[in-house]
């Protein structure tokens, strides 16, 4: 797709490879099509996953999910279940899955610089027996995202080393940044007070249940 905002663009795979070079043999060989014991163990210790989806037009979306370590359930070597807790009811990822089942997952473990990447096909699961197994704080998830694994592999640590993400000494001073309430207020056209009341309250008081209207 043509993008007129950038003048010099790479247009072919050949040109891309001329610049980037060819991947080494290990980059291909490390990709497996099932969840082995190492992948399972990584998922069981991960409290955070980023979900990437796209709709039928190819418009992409990425969304974080987090809970206690191991909140994503390994069903077997080819299947995963991700609980869909209550949120803002936009359900962008779920709507995308209905029209385009392809999904990408990026699992993180705090303090570990490698990440686990999984690609596959997703569906929306409503089976009560399965949802009940993912209850947290006596709250059963509304739905779950079922994933059929097609590819999984460990991603190297370069991005985390460069960013020093897990090093507290490298973190920005948060007091110099605008609060989430201020940002939402400007984006949504609310007063700062209204914005501060809503998002901040939701962060701690409505993690596992629907927020009252």
PDB file of C-alpha atoms in Angstrom:
ATOM      1  CA  UNK A   1       0.000   0.000   0.000  1.00  0.00           C
ATOM      2  CA  UNK A   2       1.367   3.403  -1.008  1.00  0.00           C
ATOM      3  CA  UNK A   3       2.146   5.771   1.856  1.00  0.00           C
ATOM      4  CA  UNK A   4       2.869   9.281   0.590  1.00  0.00           C
ATOM      5  CA  UNK A   5       4.059  10.512   3.990  1.00  0.00           C
ATOM      6  CA  UNK A   6       7.425   8.777   3.506  1.00  0.00           C
ATOM      7  CA  UNK A   7       9.453   9.401   0.366  1.00  0.00           C
ATOM      8  CA  UNK A   8      11.987   6.570   0.196  1.00  0.00           C
ATOM      9  CA  UNK A   9      10.386   3.181   0.762  1.00  0.00           C
ATOM     10  CA  UNK A  10      11.427  -0.438   0.344  1.00  0.00           C
ATOM     11  CA  UNK A  11       8.995  -2.024  -2.116  1.00  0.00           C
ATOM     12  CA  UNK A  12      10.242  -5.586  -2.710  1.00  0.00           C
ATOM     13  CA  UNK A  13      11.487  -8.560  -0.715  1.00  0.00           C
ATOM     14  CA  UNK A  14      14.672  -8.538  -2.780  1.00  0.00           C
ATOM     15  CA  UNK A  15      15.408  -4.947  -1.790  1.00  0.00           C
ATOM     16  CA  UNK A  16      14.602  -5.733   1.823  1.00  0.00           C
ATOM     17  CA  UNK A  17      17.022  -8.663   1.904  1.00  0.00           C
ATOM     18  CA  UNK A  18      19.731  -6.610   0.222  1.00  0.00           C
ATOM     19  CA  UNK A  19      19.538  -4.201   3.146  1.00  0.00           C
ATOM     20  CA  UNK A  20      18.692  -6.489   6.082  1.00  0.00           C
ATOM     21  CA  UNK A  21      20.569  -9.588   4.986  1.00  0.00           C
ATOM     22  CA  UNK A  22      19.451 -13.193   5.300  1.00  0.00           C
ATOM     23  CA  UNK A  23      18.416 -14.742   8.633  1.00  0.00           C
ATOM     24  CA  UNK A  24      20.781 -17.273  10.122  1.00  0.00           C
ATOM     25  CA  UNK A  25      19.935 -20.966  10.202  1.00  0.00           C
ATOM     26  CA  UNK A  26      18.954 -20.942  13.874  1.00  0.00           C
ATOM     27  CA  UNK A  27      16.302 -18.262  13.296  1.00  0.00           C
ATOM     28  CA  UNK A  28      14.349 -20.785  11.209  1.00  0.00           C
ATOM     29  CA  UNK A  29      15.218 -23.955  13.089  1.00  0.00           C
ATOM     30  CA  UNK A  30      14.103 -22.652  16.497  1.00  0.00           C
ATOM     31  CA  UNK A  31      10.465 -22.304  15.351  1.00  0.00           C
ATOM     32  CA  UNK A  32       8.276 -25.224  16.437  1.00  0.00           C
ATOM     33  CA  UNK A  33       4.584 -25.902  15.831  1.00  0.00           C
ATOM     34  CA  UNK A  34       3.585 -27.122  19.286  1.00  0.00           C
ATOM     35  CA  UNK A  35       4.001 -26.278  22.967  1.00  0.00           C
ATOM     36  CA  UNK A  36       6.895 -28.277  24.360  1.00  0.00           C
ATOM     37  CA  UNK A  37       7.807 -28.372  28.055  1.00  0.00           C
ATOM     38  CA  UNK A  38       9.861 -25.175  27.786  1.00  0.00           C
ATOM     39  CA  UNK A  39       7.006 -23.215  26.208  1.00  0.00           C
ATOM     40  CA  UNK A  40       4.559 -24.570  28.772  1.00  0.00           C
ATOM     41  CA  UNK A  41       6.832 -23.593  31.639  1.00  0.00           C
ATOM     42  CA  UNK A  42       7.282 -20.086  30.240  1.00  0.00           C
ATOM     43  CA  UNK A  43       3.506 -19.607  29.939  1.00  0.00           C
ATOM     44  CA  UNK A  44       2.935 -21.013  33.430  1.00  0.00           C
ATOM     45  CA  UNK A  45       5.260 -18.331  34.863  1.00  0.00           C
ATOM     46  CA  UNK A  46       4.032 -15.446  32.707  1.00  0.00           C
ATOM     47  CA  UNK A  47       1.624 -12.877  34.200  1.00  0.00           C
ATOM     48  CA  UNK A  48       1.398 -10.792  31.021  1.00  0.00           C
ATOM     49  CA  UNK A  49       0.708 -11.345  27.321  1.00  0.00           C
ATOM     50  CA  UNK A  50       0.228  -8.954  24.411  1.00  0.00           C
ATOM     51  CA  UNK A  51      -2.384 -10.049  21.868  1.00  0.00           C
ATOM     52  CA  UNK A  52      -2.183  -8.953  18.223  1.00  0.00           C
ATOM     53  CA  UNK A  53      -5.215  -9.304  15.937  1.00  0.00           C
ATOM     54  CA  UNK A  54      -6.515  -7.775  12.709  1.00  0.00           C
ATOM     55  CA  UNK A  55      -9.953  -7.424  11.172  1.00  0.00           C
ATOM     56  CA  UNK A  56     -10.961  -8.636   7.714  1.00  0.00           C
ATOM     57  CA  UNK A  57      -9.572  -5.444   6.173  1.00  0.00           C
ATOM     58  CA  UNK A  58      -6.192  -6.024   7.788  1.00  0.00           C
ATOM     59  CA  UNK A  59      -6.566  -3.148  10.262  1.00  0.00           C
ATOM     60  CA  UNK A  60      -4.466  -4.242  13.236  1.00  0.00           C
ATOM     61  CA  UNK A  61      -4.882  -4.008  16.974  1.00  0.00           C
ATOM     62  CA  UNK A  62      -2.721  -4.986  19.926  1.00  0.00           C
ATOM     63  CA  UNK A  63      -4.042  -5.425  23.438  1.00  0.00           C
ATOM     64  CA  UNK A  64      -2.463  -6.418  26.773  1.00  0.00           C
ATOM     65  CA  UNK A  65      -3.794  -9.104  29.101  1.00  0.00           C
ATOM     66  CA  UNK A  66      -2.490  -9.650  32.608  1.00  0.00           C
ATOM     67  CA  UNK A  67      -3.269 -11.619  35.753  1.00  0.00           C
ATOM     68  CA  UNK A  68      -1.553 -14.036  38.117  1.00  0.00           C
ATOM     69  CA  UNK A  69       1.356 -16.044  36.605  1.00  0.00           C
ATOM     70  CA  UNK A  70      -0.053 -18.878  34.520  1.00  0.00           C
ATOM     71  CA  UNK A  71      -3.437 -17.220  33.971  1.00  0.00           C
ATOM     72  CA  UNK A  72      -3.250 -18.345  30.336  1.00  0.00           C
ATOM     73  CA  UNK A  73      -4.219 -21.999  30.414  1.00  0.00           C
ATOM     74  CA  UNK A  74      -2.321 -24.619  28.433  1.00  0.00           C
ATOM     75  CA  UNK A  75      -4.938 -27.158  27.319  1.00  0.00           C
ATOM     76  CA  UNK A  76      -2.522 -29.415  25.460  1.00  0.00           C
ATOM     77  CA  UNK A  77       0.474 -29.118  23.138  1.00  0.00           C
ATOM     78  CA  UNK A  78      -1.606 -27.374  20.453  1.00  0.00           C
ATOM     79  CA  UNK A  79      -4.168 -25.324  22.400  1.00  0.00           C
ATOM     80  CA  UNK A  80      -4.270 -22.344  24.761  1.00  0.00           C
ATOM     81  CA  UNK A  81      -7.087 -20.562  26.581  1.00  0.00           C
ATOM     82  CA  UNK A  82      -6.900 -16.870  27.478  1.00  0.00           C
ATOM     83  CA  UNK A  83      -9.577 -15.646  29.918  1.00  0.00           C
ATOM     84  CA  UNK A  84     -11.507 -12.566  28.821  1.00  0.00           C
ATOM     85  CA  UNK A  85     -12.075 -10.595  32.017  1.00  0.00           C
ATOM     86  CA  UNK A  86     -14.444  -7.676  32.222  1.00  0.00           C
ATOM     87  CA  UNK A  87     -13.085  -4.472  30.736  1.00  0.00           C
ATOM     88  CA  UNK A  88     -14.469  -1.476  28.892  1.00  0.00           C
ATOM     89  CA  UNK A  89     -16.771  -3.625  26.737  1.00  0.00           C
ATOM     90  CA  UNK A  90     -15.066  -2.521  23.489  1.00  0.00           C
ATOM     91  CA  UNK A  91     -13.892  -6.124  22.871  1.00  0.00           C
ATOM     92  CA  UNK A  92     -11.808  -5.059  19.867  1.00  0.00           C
ATOM     93  CA  UNK A  93      -9.744  -8.261  19.861  1.00  0.00           C
ATOM     94  CA  UNK A  94     -12.838 -10.457  19.972  1.00  0.00           C
ATOM     95  CA  UNK A  95     -14.532  -8.596  17.136  1.00  0.00           C
ATOM     96  CA  UNK A  96     -11.397  -8.983  15.034  1.00  0.00           C
ATOM     97  CA  UNK A  97     -11.256 -12.721  15.743  1.00  0.00           C
ATOM     98  CA  UNK A  98     -14.815 -13.121  14.442  1.00  0.00           C
ATOM     99  CA  UNK A  99     -13.755 -11.849  11.017  1.00  0.00           C
ATOM    100  CA  UNK A 100     -10.089 -12.909  10.973  1.00  0.00           C
ATOM    101  CA  UNK A 101      -8.945 -15.738  13.275  1.00  0.00           C
ATOM    102  CA  UNK A 102      -5.191 -15.179  12.919  1.00  0.00           C
ATOM    103  CA  UNK A 103      -3.585 -14.133  16.199  1.00  0.00           C
ATOM    104  CA  UNK A 104      -0.144 -13.331  17.559  1.00  0.00           C
ATOM    105  CA  UNK A 105       0.876 -13.583  21.221  1.00  0.00           C
ATOM    106  CA  UNK A 106       3.902 -12.190  23.052  1.00  0.00           C
ATOM    107  CA  UNK A 107       4.444 -13.585  26.571  1.00  0.00           C
ATOM    108  CA  UNK A 108       6.594 -11.734  29.115  1.00  0.00           C
ATOM    109  CA  UNK A 109       8.011 -12.706  32.501  1.00  0.00           C
ATOM    110  CA  UNK A 110       9.240  -9.807  34.679  1.00  0.00           C
ATOM    111  CA  UNK A 111      13.026  -9.814  34.930  1.00  0.00           C
ATOM    112  CA  UNK A 112      13.532 -12.152  31.961  1.00  0.00           C
ATOM    113  CA  UNK A 113      14.755 -10.475  28.780  1.00  0.00           C
ATOM    114  CA  UNK A 114      13.646 -13.188  26.354  1.00  0.00           C
ATOM    115  CA  UNK A 115       9.994 -13.364  25.301  1.00  0.00           C
ATOM    116  CA  UNK A 116       7.864 -16.217  23.985  1.00  0.00           C
ATOM    117  CA  UNK A 117       6.115 -15.603  20.670  1.00  0.00           C
ATOM    118  CA  UNK A 118       3.170 -17.705  19.557  1.00  0.00           C
ATOM    119  CA  UNK A 119       1.200 -17.423  16.321  1.00  0.00           C
ATOM    120  CA  UNK A 120      -1.960 -19.309  15.527  1.00  0.00           C
ATOM    121  CA  UNK A 121      -5.700 -19.321  14.881  1.00  0.00           C
ATOM    122  CA  UNK A 122      -8.151 -18.055  17.473  1.00  0.00           C
ATOM    123  CA  UNK A 123     -11.793 -18.555  18.348  1.00  0.00           C
ATOM    124  CA  UNK A 124     -14.120 -17.218  21.046  1.00  0.00           C
ATOM    125  CA  UNK A 125     -14.978 -19.850  23.667  1.00  0.00           C
ATOM    126  CA  UNK A 126     -18.143 -19.721  25.800  1.00  0.00           C
ATOM    127  CA  UNK A 127     -18.097 -23.266  27.245  1.00  0.00           C
ATOM    128  CA  UNK A 128     -18.974 -22.883  30.928  1.00  0.00           C
ATOM    129  CA  UNK A 129     -16.952 -25.875  32.110  1.00  0.00           C
ATOM    130  CA  UNK A 130     -13.802 -24.345  30.641  1.00  0.00           C
ATOM    131  CA  UNK A 131     -14.554 -20.814  31.824  1.00  0.00           C
ATOM    132  CA  UNK A 132     -15.112 -22.054  35.372  1.00  0.00           C
ATOM    133  CA  UNK A 133     -11.544 -23.394  35.488  1.00  0.00           C
ATOM    134  CA  UNK A 134     -10.231 -19.851  34.944  1.00  0.00           C
ATOM    135  CA  UNK A 135     -12.190 -18.128  37.706  1.00  0.00           C
ATOM    136  CA  UNK A 136     -10.254 -15.552  39.741  1.00  0.00           C
ATOM    137  CA  UNK A 137     -11.410 -13.889  42.955  1.00  0.00           C
ATOM    138  CA  UNK A 138     -14.653 -15.867  42.642  1.00  0.00           C
ATOM    139  CA  UNK A 139     -15.351 -14.265  39.255  1.00  0.00           C
ATOM    140  CA  UNK A 140     -15.658 -16.420  36.142  1.00  0.00           C
ATOM    141  CA  UNK A 141     -14.482 -14.792  32.890  1.00  0.00           C
ATOM    142  CA  UNK A 142     -17.194 -13.772  30.464  1.00  0.00           C
ATOM    143  CA  UNK A 143     -15.539 -15.630  27.594  1.00  0.00           C
ATOM    144  CA  UNK A 144     -12.144 -16.979  26.616  1.00  0.00           C
ATOM    145  CA  UNK A 145      -9.940 -16.780  23.555  1.00  0.00           C
ATOM    146  CA  UNK A 146      -9.043 -20.242  22.335  1.00  0.00           C
ATOM    147  CA  UNK A 147      -5.797 -20.455  20.368  1.00  0.00           C
ATOM    148  CA  UNK A 148      -4.682 -23.263  18.078  1.00  0.00           C
ATOM    149  CA  UNK A 149      -0.887 -23.021  18.032  1.00  0.00           C
ATOM    150  CA  UNK A 150       0.804 -22.886  14.625  1.00  0.00           C
ATOM    151  CA  UNK A 151       4.192 -21.402  15.511  1.00  0.00           C
ATOM    152  CA  UNK A 152       6.056 -20.764  18.742  1.00  0.00           C
ATOM    153  CA  UNK A 153       9.589 -19.660  19.458  1.00  0.00           C
ATOM    154  CA  UNK A 154      11.710 -17.765  21.941  1.00  0.00           C
ATOM    155  CA  UNK A 155      12.580 -14.210  20.917  1.00  0.00           C
ATOM    156  CA  UNK A 156      16.045 -12.914  21.751  1.00  0.00           C
ATOM    157  CA  UNK A 157      16.801 -10.368  24.477  1.00  0.00           C
ATOM    158  CA  UNK A 158      18.210  -7.520  22.360  1.00  0.00           C
ATOM    159  CA  UNK A 159      15.164  -5.218  22.692  1.00  0.00           C
ATOM    160  CA  UNK A 160      15.148  -5.573  26.481  1.00  0.00           C
ATOM    161  CA  UNK A 161      18.891  -5.048  26.743  1.00  0.00           C
ATOM    162  CA  UNK A 162      18.721  -1.915  24.602  1.00  0.00           C
ATOM    163  CA  UNK A 163      15.725  -0.482  26.453  1.00  0.00           C
ATOM    164  CA  UNK A 164      16.878  -1.641  29.927  1.00  0.00           C
ATOM    165  CA  UNK A 165      13.208  -2.327  30.541  1.00  0.00           C
ATOM    166  CA  UNK A 166      13.685  -4.331  33.730  1.00  0.00           C
ATOM    167  CA  UNK A 167      16.305  -1.972  35.179  1.00  0.00           C
ATOM    168  CA  UNK A 168      14.558   0.456  37.592  1.00  0.00           C
ATOM    169  CA  UNK A 169      17.517   2.839  37.419  1.00  0.00           C
ATOM    170  CA  UNK A 170      16.754   3.498  33.736  1.00  0.00           C
ATOM    171  CA  UNK A 171      13.058   4.251  34.233  1.00  0.00           C
ATOM    172  CA  UNK A 172      11.653   7.716  33.580  1.00  0.00           C
ATOM    173  CA  UNK A 173      10.478   9.726  36.573  1.00  0.00           C
ATOM    174  CA  UNK A 174       6.706   9.288  36.358  1.00  0.00           C
ATOM    175  CA  UNK A 175       6.036  12.567  38.146  1.00  0.00           C
ATOM    176  CA  UNK A 176       7.337  14.409  35.065  1.00  0.00           C
ATOM    177  CA  UNK A 177       4.721  12.770  32.821  1.00  0.00           C
ATOM    178  CA  UNK A 178       1.007  13.586  32.490  1.00  0.00           C
ATOM    179  CA  UNK A 179      -1.299  11.213  34.351  1.00  0.00           C
ATOM    180  CA  UNK A 180      -3.552   8.752  32.538  1.00  0.00           C
ATOM    181  CA  UNK A 181      -6.484  10.839  33.779  1.00  0.00           C
ATOM    182  CA  UNK A 182      -5.100  13.974  32.112  1.00  0.00           C
ATOM    183  CA  UNK A 183      -4.470  12.172  28.822  1.00  0.00           C
ATOM    184  CA  UNK A 184      -7.943  10.608  28.740  1.00  0.00           C
ATOM    185  CA  UNK A 185      -9.485  13.974  29.621  1.00  0.00           C
ATOM    186  CA  UNK A 186      -7.886  15.649  26.601  1.00  0.00           C
ATOM    187  CA  UNK A 187      -8.572  12.772  24.206  1.00  0.00           C
ATOM    188  CA  UNK A 188     -12.218  12.375  25.232  1.00  0.00           C
ATOM    189  CA  UNK A 189     -13.036  16.015  25.852  1.00  0.00           C
ATOM    190  CA  UNK A 190     -13.833  15.419  29.533  1.00  0.00           C
ATOM    191  CA  UNK A 191     -12.865  17.599  32.450  1.00  0.00           C
ATOM    192  CA  UNK A 192      -9.763  16.426  34.328  1.00  0.00           C
ATOM    193  CA  UNK A 193     -11.916  15.713  37.364  1.00  0.00           C
ATOM    194  CA  UNK A 194     -14.303  13.461  35.433  1.00  0.00           C
ATOM    195  CA  UNK A 195     -11.435  11.580  33.842  1.00  0.00           C
ATOM    196  CA  UNK A 196      -9.592  11.181  37.133  1.00  0.00           C
ATOM    197  CA  UNK A 197     -12.691   9.700  38.748  1.00  0.00           C
ATOM    198  CA  UNK A 198     -13.364   7.088  36.094  1.00  0.00           C
ATOM    199  CA  UNK A 199     -10.110   5.454  34.870  1.00  0.00           C
ATOM    200  CA  UNK A 200      -8.289   5.575  38.193  1.00  0.00           C
ATOM    201  CA  UNK A 201     -11.180   3.979  40.033  1.00  0.00           C
ATOM    202  CA  UNK A 202     -11.488   1.240  37.419  1.00  0.00           C
ATOM    203  CA  UNK A 203      -7.841   0.277  37.827  1.00  0.00           C
ATOM    204  CA  UNK A 204      -8.283  -1.027  41.356  1.00  0.00           C
ATOM    205  CA  UNK A 205     -11.972  -1.450  42.110  1.00  0.00           C
ATOM    206  CA  UNK A 206     -13.299  -3.278  39.066  1.00  0.00           C
ATOM    207  CA  UNK A 207     -10.546  -5.662  37.988  1.00  0.00           C
ATOM    208  CA  UNK A 208     -12.751  -8.764  37.965  1.00  0.00           C
ATOM    209  CA  UNK A 209     -16.289  -7.410  37.805  1.00  0.00           C
ATOM    210  CA  UNK A 210     -18.276  -5.071  35.630  1.00  0.00           C
ATOM    211  CA  UNK A 211     -18.086  -1.437  36.615  1.00  0.00           C
ATOM    212  CA  UNK A 212     -21.495   0.014  37.630  1.00  0.00           C
ATOM    213  CA  UNK A 213     -23.028   2.407  35.109  1.00  0.00           C
TER     214      UNK A 213
END
